[in-house]
């Protein structure tokens, strides 16, 4: 058959997959099943080489042995454990009391807590549901407009997509790294500088904080222009300053220390993202053990101190023991690090016992397994889809289309961003990362685009997809826990300004790439 017939068949497969997803079929099995179906039919009519499918076992093995992707279940465990240990509940309560006397203060506290939970949990669904259960009834009871309340909760909950450590940044970093290597090899550069997940974490930090500032500016402006939508809490309802600061310190310091330990270890080069994810999982487990009622926090303090000492020893000394000669200083450091790890082990045993008795450990383990299984099954299905799409000539078709667009790299980038924005209406971010990015990534990176900037732009675009009706996942999460008096139109109306803010942020990063590229260049130079 002609090349035109193959390309039309590839587009038909893509359209059919979208149709199956809209019909409600499971995402992972839709991607793999539609690809297999179209591949076998294509083989029968002579337009698809079945040999392409022989690469699938190697792809699955590569996913299983990819050290970067080990960070996914570890970050999921960290996020779910922090959610179950009432960290979000304490943060929301404390921040609400801190800002409650200000007009629009509860909205500002929701944004700040959303940012903190984004940097500690990174799970959009858990954040939106938690804040929807805890904050939305309070905001409505205080006289807040339902649309403003819903918009603030949904938008703040999606910050986990862009503020590191984030699961989407881990998955996207892996794909951008592969795409950049492919692009550089195609250009004749066989030893390119690697692009890591750590680069993407550093690049996304400033844009993520910029979005937090834009959200808060909008809520403050709304409270000023329309005071009835965001009233202040009466002063007599606010506790004394001493009690307030004590409550805030108790709620804020532990998660902030954990965030600094995880992000700091990545950005300073002490640990890879996977190793930092392990630190985060251990820290979340210790924090959950400390939050159990009727227990002493001393074993957790000992373990936390041991973890800090171990990180310092790793950064400062050479702790390798498989050496012919070990200096006195290094030997002392090895002994200190060993004692520190024993302290961590002691605290972990105590924390595990506590969370197991309370039933939290079972819930967290089950949720972690469910979420991680979903992610990796989608990765396998997306891998099969991209293989068949490539075998049908779809990659060459996309390459020809993008390279022939007017405006060169700018025109191609605008089209890709537009397509991703549209796909975000009905596809999850994992499908977009593993179906679209492997196809368009190498093409765009051949046009001399910065890989970190491209990754941050895609991540911000995918974050917007959580807010866009009719299938924005954050909207469904909130709809599921919202009180009956909150209508679906309230949620849609509330998120619309935040979608515009997202697009504004995306435009700022597009116009000023240094927002995304400056910090990685400073840290990793």
Coordinates of C-alpha atoms in Angstrom, one line a residue:
X1 CA 0.0 0.0 0.0
X2 CA 1.0 3.6 -0.4
X3 CA 2.6 5.7 2.3
X4 CA -0.5 7.8 2.4
X5 CA -2.6 4.8 3.3
X6 CA -0.1 3.9 6.2
X7 CA -0.2 7.4 7.6
X8 CA -4.0 7.5 7.4
X9 CA -4.1 4.2 9.2
X10 CA -1.8 5.5 11.9
X11 CA -4.0 8.5 12.4
X12 CA -7.1 6.2 12.5
X13 CA -5.4 4.2 15.3
X14 CA -4.7 7.4 17.3
X15 CA -8.4 8.5 16.8
X16 CA -9.8 5.1 17.7
X17 CA -7.7 5.0 20.9
X18 CA -9.1 8.4 21.9
X19 CA -12.6 7.2 21.2
X20 CA -12.1 4.1 23.4
X21 CA -10.8 6.3 26.2
X22 CA -13.8 8.6 25.9
X23 CA -16.0 5.5 26.0
X24 CA -14.6 4.7 29.5
X25 CA -12.3 1.8 28.8
X26 CA -9.3 1.4 31.1
X27 CA -6.4 3.6 30.0
X28 CA -3.5 1.1 30.1
X29 CA -5.4 -1.7 28.3
X30 CA -6.8 0.7 25.8
X31 CA -3.4 1.9 24.7
X32 CA -1.9 -1.6 24.4
X33 CA -5.1 -3.3 23.1
X34 CA -5.8 -0.8 20.4
X35 CA -2.2 -0.8 19.3
X36 CA -2.1 -4.6 19.2
X37 CA -5.5 -4.8 17.3
X38 CA -4.4 -2.2 14.7
X39 CA -1.0 -3.8 14.4
X40 CA -2.4 -7.3 13.7
X41 CA -5.0 -5.9 11.2
X42 CA -2.2 -3.8 9.6
X43 CA 0.0 -6.9 9.3
X44 CA -2.9 -8.8 7.7
X45 CA -3.4 -6.1 5.0
X46 CA 0.4 -5.7 4.4
X47 CA 1.0 -2.2 5.9
X48 CA 2.7 -3.2 9.2
X49 CA 5.8 -5.2 9.8
X50 CA 5.1 -7.6 12.7
X51 CA 8.9 -7.6 13.5
X52 CA 8.4 -4.3 15.3
X53 CA 6.6 -6.1 18.1
X54 CA 9.7 -8.2 18.7
X55 CA 11.2 -5.1 20.4
X56 CA 8.4 -5.1 23.1
X57 CA 10.0 -7.6 25.5
X58 CA 13.2 -5.6 25.5
X59 CA 11.2 -2.4 26.2
X60 CA 9.4 -4.0 29.2
X61 CA 12.8 -5.3 30.5
X62 CA 14.2 -1.8 30.1
X63 CA 11.4 -0.4 32.2
X64 CA 11.9 -3.0 34.9
X65 CA 15.6 -2.2 35.1
X66 CA 15.4 1.6 34.8
X67 CA 16.8 2.9 38.1
X68 CA 15.2 6.4 37.5
X69 CA 11.7 4.8 37.6
X70 CA 12.4 3.2 40.9
X71 CA 11.8 6.7 42.3
X72 CA 8.1 6.5 41.3
X73 CA 6.9 4.0 44.0
X74 CA 9.1 5.6 46.5
X75 CA 7.7 9.1 46.0
X76 CA 4.2 7.6 45.9
X77 CA 4.8 5.9 49.3
X78 CA 6.2 9.1 50.7
X79 CA 3.1 11.1 49.5
X80 CA 0.5 8.6 50.7
X81 CA 2.2 8.1 54.0
X82 CA 2.3 11.9 54.6
X83 CA -1.4 12.1 53.6
X84 CA -2.4 9.4 56.1
X85 CA -0.3 10.9 58.9
X86 CA -2.5 14.0 59.1
X87 CA 0.2 16.4 57.9
X88 CA -2.1 18.1 55.5
X89 CA -4.8 18.4 58.2
X90 CA -2.5 20.2 60.6
X91 CA -1.0 22.4 57.9
X92 CA -4.5 23.6 56.7
X93 CA -5.7 24.2 60.3
X94 CA -2.5 26.2 61.2
X95 CA -2.3 28.2 58.1
X96 CA -6.0 29.0 58.2
X97 CA -5.6 30.4 61.7
X98 CA -2.5 32.4 60.6
X99 CA -4.1 34.1 57.7
X100 CA -7.7 33.9 58.8
X101 CA -7.9 37.5 60.0
X102 CA -7.0 38.7 56.5
X103 CA -9.7 39.2 53.8
X104 CA -9.1 36.2 51.5
X105 CA -6.8 34.6 54.1
X106 CA -8.3 31.1 53.9
X107 CA -7.7 31.1 50.1
X108 CA -4.1 32.2 50.6
X109 CA -3.6 29.5 53.2
X110 CA -5.0 26.9 50.7
X111 CA -2.4 28.0 48.2
X112 CA 0.5 27.8 50.6
X113 CA -0.6 24.4 51.9
X114 CA -1.0 23.2 48.3
X115 CA 2.6 24.3 47.6
X116 CA 3.9 22.5 50.7
X117 CA 2.0 19.4 50.0
X118 CA 3.2 19.5 46.3
X119 CA 6.8 19.5 47.5
X120 CA 6.2 16.7 50.0
X121 CA 3.5 14.5 48.4
X122 CA 3.4 15.2 44.7
X123 CA 0.1 13.3 44.3
X124 CA -2.6 15.6 42.8
X125 CA -5.5 13.3 43.7
X126 CA -4.6 13.0 47.4
X127 CA -3.9 16.7 47.7
X128 CA -7.2 17.8 46.1
X129 CA -9.3 15.3 48.0
X130 CA -7.6 16.1 51.3
X131 CA -8.1 19.9 50.9
X132 CA -11.6 19.4 49.5
X133 CA -12.6 17.4 52.6
X134 CA -10.9 19.8 55.1
X135 CA -10.9 23.3 53.6
X136 CA -14.0 23.5 51.4
X137 CA -16.6 23.0 54.2
X138 CA -14.7 25.6 56.3
X139 CA -14.5 28.1 53.5
X140 CA -18.2 27.7 52.7
X141 CA -19.2 28.0 56.4
X142 CA -17.1 31.3 56.6
X143 CA -19.1 32.8 53.7
X144 CA -16.6 32.2 50.9
X145 CA -18.0 32.1 47.3
X146 CA -18.2 28.4 46.2
X147 CA -16.6 29.1 42.8
X148 CA -13.6 30.9 44.4
X149 CA -13.2 28.2 47.0
X150 CA -13.3 25.4 44.4
X151 CA -10.9 27.2 42.1
X152 CA -8.4 27.7 44.8
X153 CA -8.5 24.1 46.0
X154 CA -8.3 22.6 42.5
X155 CA -5.5 24.8 41.3
X156 CA -3.4 24.5 44.5
X157 CA -3.9 20.7 44.3
X158 CA -2.3 20.5 40.9
X159 CA 0.9 22.2 42.0
X160 CA 2.2 18.7 42.7
X161 CA 2.7 18.3 39.0
X162 CA 5.2 21.1 38.6
X163 CA 6.8 21.6 42.1
X164 CA 9.5 19.0 42.6
X165 CA 9.8 16.3 43.7
X166 CA 7.0 15.3 41.3
X167 CA 6.1 12.0 39.7
X168 CA 5.4 13.6 36.4
X169 CA 8.9 15.2 36.4
X170 CA 10.5 11.8 37.1
X171 CA 8.6 10.2 34.2
X172 CA 9.1 13.3 31.9
X173 CA 12.8 13.5 32.8
X174 CA 13.4 9.9 31.8
X175 CA 11.7 10.6 28.4
X176 CA 13.3 13.9 27.8
X177 CA 16.7 12.3 28.5
X178 CA 16.0 9.6 25.9
X179 CA 14.7 12.1 23.4
X180 CA 17.7 14.4 23.8
X181 CA 20.1 11.5 23.4
X182 CA 18.3 10.4 20.2
X183 CA 18.3 13.9 18.8
X184 CA 22.0 14.4 19.5
X185 CA 23.0 11.1 17.9
X186 CA 20.9 12.1 14.8
X187 CA 22.9 15.3 14.7
X188 CA 26.2 13.5 14.9
X189 CA 27.0 14.2 18.5
X190 CA 27.7 10.8 20.1
X191 CA 28.8 12.1 23.5
X192 CA 26.2 14.7 24.5
X193 CA 25.9 16.2 28.0
X194 CA 23.3 14.1 29.8
X195 CA 20.0 15.5 30.9
X196 CA 18.8 14.1 34.2
X197 CA 15.7 14.2 36.4
X198 CA 17.7 16.4 38.7
X199 CA 18.1 19.0 35.9
X200 CA 14.3 19.0 35.4
X201 CA 13.7 19.3 39.2
X202 CA 15.9 22.4 39.3
X203 CA 14.3 23.8 36.2
X204 CA 10.8 23.4 37.5
X205 CA 11.3 24.9 40.9
X206 CA 11.2 28.6 40.0
X207 CA 8.2 28.2 37.5
X208 CA 6.3 26.3 40.2
X209 CA 6.9 28.9 42.8
X210 CA 6.0 31.6 40.2
X211 CA 2.6 29.9 39.8
X212 CA 2.1 29.9 43.6
X213 CA 2.7 33.7 43.6
X214 CA 0.3 34.2 40.7
X215 CA -2.4 32.2 42.4
X216 CA -2.1 34.2 45.6
X217 CA -2.0 37.5 43.7
X218 CA -5.3 36.6 42.0
X219 CA -6.9 35.5 45.2
X220 CA -5.8 38.7 47.0
X221 CA -7.0 40.8 44.1
X222 CA -10.4 39.0 44.1
X223 CA -10.7 39.6 47.9
X224 CA -10.0 43.3 47.3
X225 CA -12.3 43.9 44.3
X226 CA -15.1 41.6 45.6
X227 CA -14.9 41.5 49.4
X228 CA -18.1 39.5 49.8
X229 CA -16.5 36.5 48.0
X230 CA -13.6 36.1 50.5
X231 CA -14.5 37.4 54.0
X232 CA -12.1 37.5 56.9
X233 CA -12.5 35.4 60.1
X234 CA -13.7 37.4 63.0
X235 CA -10.8 38.4 65.3
X236 CA -12.3 36.7 68.4
X237 CA -12.1 33.4 66.6
X238 CA -8.3 33.7 66.2
X239 CA -6.2 32.3 69.0
X240 CA -3.3 34.2 70.7
X241 CA -0.1 34.7 68.8
X242 CA 1.9 32.5 71.1
X243 CA -0.4 29.5 70.7
X244 CA -0.7 30.2 67.0
X245 CA 3.1 30.2 66.4
X246 CA 3.5 27.1 68.5
X247 CA 0.9 25.3 66.4
X248 CA 2.4 26.5 63.2
X249 CA 5.9 25.4 64.2
X250 CA 4.6 21.9 65.1
X251 CA 2.8 21.6 61.8
X252 CA 5.3 23.2 59.5
X253 CA 8.8 22.3 60.6
X254 CA 8.7 18.5 60.1
X255 CA 7.4 18.5 56.5
X256 CA 9.7 21.4 55.6
X257 CA 12.7 19.6 57.0
X258 CA 11.7 16.5 54.9
X259 CA 11.3 18.7 51.8
X260 CA 14.7 20.3 52.3
X261 CA 16.3 16.9 52.9
X262 CA 14.8 15.4 49.7
X263 CA 15.2 18.4 47.3
X264 CA 18.4 19.6 48.9
X265 CA 20.1 16.2 48.5
X266 CA 19.2 16.2 44.8
X267 CA 20.1 19.8 44.0
X268 CA 23.4 19.7 45.9
X269 CA 24.4 16.4 44.2
X270 CA 24.5 14.3 47.4
X271 CA 22.0 11.9 46.0
X272 CA 20.3 11.0 42.8
X273 CA 16.5 11.4 42.5
X274 CA 16.0 7.7 43.2
X275 CA 18.2 7.9 46.3
X276 CA 16.5 11.1 47.5
X277 CA 13.1 9.3 47.0
X278 CA 14.3 6.6 49.4
X279 CA 15.3 9.3 51.9
X280 CA 11.8 10.8 51.5
X281 CA 10.1 7.5 52.0
X282 CA 12.1 6.9 55.2
X283 CA 11.4 10.5 56.4
X284 CA 7.7 10.1 55.7
X285 CA 7.6 6.9 57.7
X286 CA 9.4 8.4 60.6
X287 CA 7.1 11.4 60.5
X288 CA 4.0 9.2 60.5
X289 CA 5.5 7.2 63.5
X290 CA 6.0 10.5 65.4
X291 CA 2.4 11.6 64.7
X292 CA 0.7 8.6 66.3
X293 CA -1.2 9.6 69.4
X294 CA 0.0 8.5 72.9
X295 CA 3.6 7.8 71.8
X296 CA 7.0 9.3 72.6
X297 CA 8.7 11.2 69.8
X298 CA 12.2 10.6 71.1
X299 CA 13.0 7.5 69.0
X300 CA 12.0 9.4 65.9
X301 CA 14.1 12.4 66.9
X302 CA 17.1 10.0 67.3
X303 CA 16.5 8.5 63.9
X304 CA 16.0 11.9 62.2
X305 CA 19.3 13.1 63.7
X306 CA 21.0 9.9 62.5
X307 CA 19.6 10.5 59.0
X308 CA 21.0 14.0 59.0
X309 CA 24.4 12.9 60.2
X310 CA 24.6 10.1 57.6
X311 CA 23.8 12.6 54.8
X312 CA 26.5 15.0 56.0
X313 CA 29.0 12.1 56.2
X314 CA 28.2 11.0 52.7
X315 CA 28.7 14.6 51.4
X316 CA 31.9 15.3 53.4
X317 CA 33.9 12.1 53.5
X318 CA 34.8 9.1 51.3
X319 CA 32.9 6.3 52.9
X320 CA 33.9 3.5 50.5
X321 CA 35.2 0.5 52.5
X322 CA 36.5 -1.6 49.5
X323 CA 39.8 0.3 49.5
X324 CA 43.4 -0.8 50.1
X325 CA 44.1 2.2 52.4
X326 CA 41.6 4.1 54.5
X327 CA 42.8 7.3 56.2
X328 CA 42.1 7.9 59.9
X329 CA 39.6 10.7 59.1
X330 CA 37.6 8.5 56.7
X331 CA 37.7 5.6 59.1
X332 CA 36.2 7.8 61.9
X333 CA 33.6 9.0 59.4
X334 CA 32.7 5.5 58.5
X335 CA 32.2 4.5 62.1
X336 CA 30.1 7.7 62.8
X337 CA 28.0 7.0 59.6
X338 CA 27.5 3.4 60.8
X339 CA 26.3 4.5 64.2
X340 CA 24.0 7.1 62.5
X341 CA 22.5 4.4 60.3
X342 CA 21.9 2.1 63.4
X343 CA 20.0 5.1 64.9
X344 CA 17.9 5.4 61.7
X345 CA 17.3 1.6 61.8
X346 CA 16.1 1.8 65.4
X347 CA 13.7 4.7 64.6
X348 CA 12.4 2.9 61.6
X349 CA 11.6 -0.2 63.6
X350 CA 9.7 1.9 66.1
X351 CA 7.9 3.8 63.4
X352 CA 7.0 0.7 61.5
X353 CA 5.5 -0.9 64.6
X354 CA 3.5 2.2 65.4
X355 CA 2.0 2.7 61.9
X356 CA 1.3 -1.1 61.6
X357 CA -0.6 -1.2 64.9
X358 CA -2.6 1.8 63.9
X359 CA -3.5 0.2 60.5
X360 CA -1.9 3.1 58.5
X361 CA 0.9 0.9 57.1
X362 CA -1.5 -1.5 55.5
X363 CA -3.5 1.3 53.8
X364 CA -0.4 3.1 52.6
X365 CA 1.2 -0.1 51.2
X366 CA -2.0 -1.0 49.3
X367 CA -2.4 2.5 47.9
X368 CA 1.2 2.6 46.9
X369 CA 0.9 -0.8 45.1
X370 CA -2.3 0.3 43.3
X371 CA -0.9 3.6 42.1
X372 CA 2.5 2.2 41.1
X373 CA 0.9 -0.7 39.2
X374 CA -1.3 1.7 37.3
X375 CA 1.7 3.9 36.3
X376 CA 3.8 1.0 35.1
X377 CA 1.0 -0.8 33.3
X378 CA 0.3 2.4 31.4
X379 CA 4.0 2.7 30.6
X380 CA 3.9 -0.8 29.1
X381 CA 0.8 -0.1 27.1
X382 CA 2.1 3.3 25.9
X383 CA 5.3 1.5 24.8
X384 CA 3.4 -0.9 22.6
X385 CA 1.3 2.0 21.2
X386 CA 4.4 4.0 20.2
X387 CA 6.0 0.9 18.6
X388 CA 3.0 0.3 16.4
X389 CA 2.6 4.0 15.6
X390 CA 6.3 4.1 14.6
X391 CA 5.9 0.9 12.5
X392 CA 3.1 2.5 10.6
X393 CA 5.2 5.5 9.7
X394 CA 3.6 7.8 12.1
X395 CA 6.9 9.2 13.5
X396 CA 8.1 10.2 10.0
X397 CA 4.7 11.8 9.3
X398 CA 4.9 13.9 12.5
X399 CA 8.5 14.8 11.7
X400 CA 7.7 16.0 8.2
X401 CA 4.7 17.9 9.5
X402 CA 6.5 19.8 12.2
X403 CA 9.7 20.6 10.2
X404 CA 7.6 22.0 7.3
X405 CA 5.6 24.3 9.6
X406 CA 6.1 28.1 9.1
X407 CA 8.1 29.7 11.9
X408 CA 10.6 26.9 12.3
X409 CA 11.1 25.8 15.9
X410 CA 8.7 28.4 17.3
X411 CA 5.9 27.2 15.0
X412 CA 6.6 23.6 15.8
X413 CA 6.7 24.3 19.5
X414 CA 3.3 26.2 19.4
X415 CA 1.6 23.3 17.5
X416 CA 3.0 20.7 20.0
X417 CA 1.9 22.7 23.0
X418 CA -1.5 23.2 21.5
X419 CA -1.9 19.5 20.7
X420 CA -0.8 18.6 24.3
X421 CA -3.2 21.1 25.7
X422 CA -6.0 19.6 23.7
X423 CA -5.1 16.0 24.5
X424 CA -5.1 17.0 28.2
X425 CA -8.9 17.4 28.0
X426 CA -9.3 13.6 27.9
X427 CA -5.9 11.9 28.4
X428 CA -3.9 11.4 31.6
X429 CA -0.4 12.9 31.9
X430 CA 1.2 9.5 31.8
X431 CA -0.2 8.7 28.4
X432 CA 0.9 12.0 27.0
X433 CA 4.4 11.6 28.4
X434 CA 4.8 8.1 27.1
X435 CA 2.9 8.4 23.8
X436 CA 3.5 12.0 22.6
X437 CA 6.9 13.0 24.0
X438 CA 8.8 10.0 22.5
X439 CA 7.4 11.1 19.1
X440 CA 7.8 14.9 19.2
X441 CA 10.7 15.2 21.7
X442 CA 13.6 14.2 19.4
X443 CA 12.1 16.3 16.5
X444 CA 11.9 19.4 18.7
X445 CA 15.3 18.9 20.3
X446 CA 16.9 18.6 16.8
X447 CA 15.8 22.2 16.4
X448 CA 18.3 23.3 19.1
X449 CA 15.7 23.8 21.9
X450 CA 17.0 23.5 25.4
X451 CA 15.9 20.1 26.9
X452 CA 15.3 21.5 30.4
X453 CA 13.2 24.4 29.1
X454 CA 11.2 22.0 26.8
X455 CA 10.6 19.6 29.8
X456 CA 9.4 22.4 32.0
X457 CA 7.1 23.7 29.3
X458 CA 5.6 20.3 28.8
X459 CA 5.2 19.8 32.6
X460 CA 3.3 23.1 33.0
X461 CA 1.1 22.2 30.0
X462 CA 0.3 18.9 31.6
X463 CA -0.5 20.5 34.9
X464 CA -3.1 22.6 33.1
X465 CA -4.8 19.5 31.8
X466 CA -5.8 18.7 35.4
X467 CA -8.0 21.8 35.4
X468 CA -9.5 21.8 31.9
X469 CA -13.2 20.7 31.6
X470 CA -14.9 18.4 30.9
X471 CA -12.4 15.7 32.0
X472 CA -9.9 17.5 34.2
X473 CA -9.0 15.0 36.9
X474 CA -8.8 17.6 39.7
X475 CA -12.4 18.6 38.9
X476 CA -13.5 15.0 39.3
X477 CA -11.5 14.6 42.5
X478 CA -13.2 17.7 44.1
X479 CA -16.6 16.8 42.8
X480 CA -16.4 13.5 44.5
X481 CA -15.9 15.0 48.0
X482 CA -17.7 18.4 47.6
X483 CA -20.9 19.1 49.7
X484 CA -24.2 18.8 47.8
X485 CA -24.7 22.6 47.7
X486 CA -21.5 22.9 45.5
X487 CA -22.6 22.4 41.9
X488 CA -20.5 21.3 39.1
X489 CA -20.8 24.7 37.4
X490 CA -19.3 26.3 40.6
X491 CA -16.2 24.1 40.1
X492 CA -16.0 24.9 36.3
X493 CA -16.5 28.6 37.0
X494 CA -13.9 28.6 39.7
X495 CA -11.1 27.0 37.8
X496 CA -11.4 29.1 34.7
X497 CA -9.4 32.1 36.0
X498 CA -6.7 29.6 37.2
X499 CA -6.5 28.1 33.7
X500 CA -5.8 31.6 32.3
X501 CA -3.1 32.0 35.0
X502 CA -1.6 28.7 34.0
X503 CA -1.5 29.9 30.4
X504 CA 0.0 33.2 31.5
X505 CA 2.7 31.3 33.4
X506 CA 3.3 29.1 30.4
X507 CA 3.7 32.2 28.2
X508 CA 6.1 33.8 30.7
X509 CA 8.4 30.7 30.6
X510 CA 8.1 30.6 26.8
X511 CA 9.1 34.3 26.5
X512 CA 11.8 34.2 29.2
X513 CA 13.4 30.7 29.1
X514 CA 15.8 31.7 31.8
X515 CA 13.0 31.2 34.4
X516 CA 13.5 27.5 33.8
X517 CA 17.2 27.3 32.7
X518 CA 18.9 29.7 35.2
X519 CA 18.8 27.5 38.3
X520 CA 20.0 24.3 36.7
X521 CA 22.9 26.2 35.0
X522 CA 23.9 27.6 38.4
X523 CA 23.6 24.4 40.4
X524 CA 25.0 21.9 37.9
X525 CA 27.5 24.1 36.1

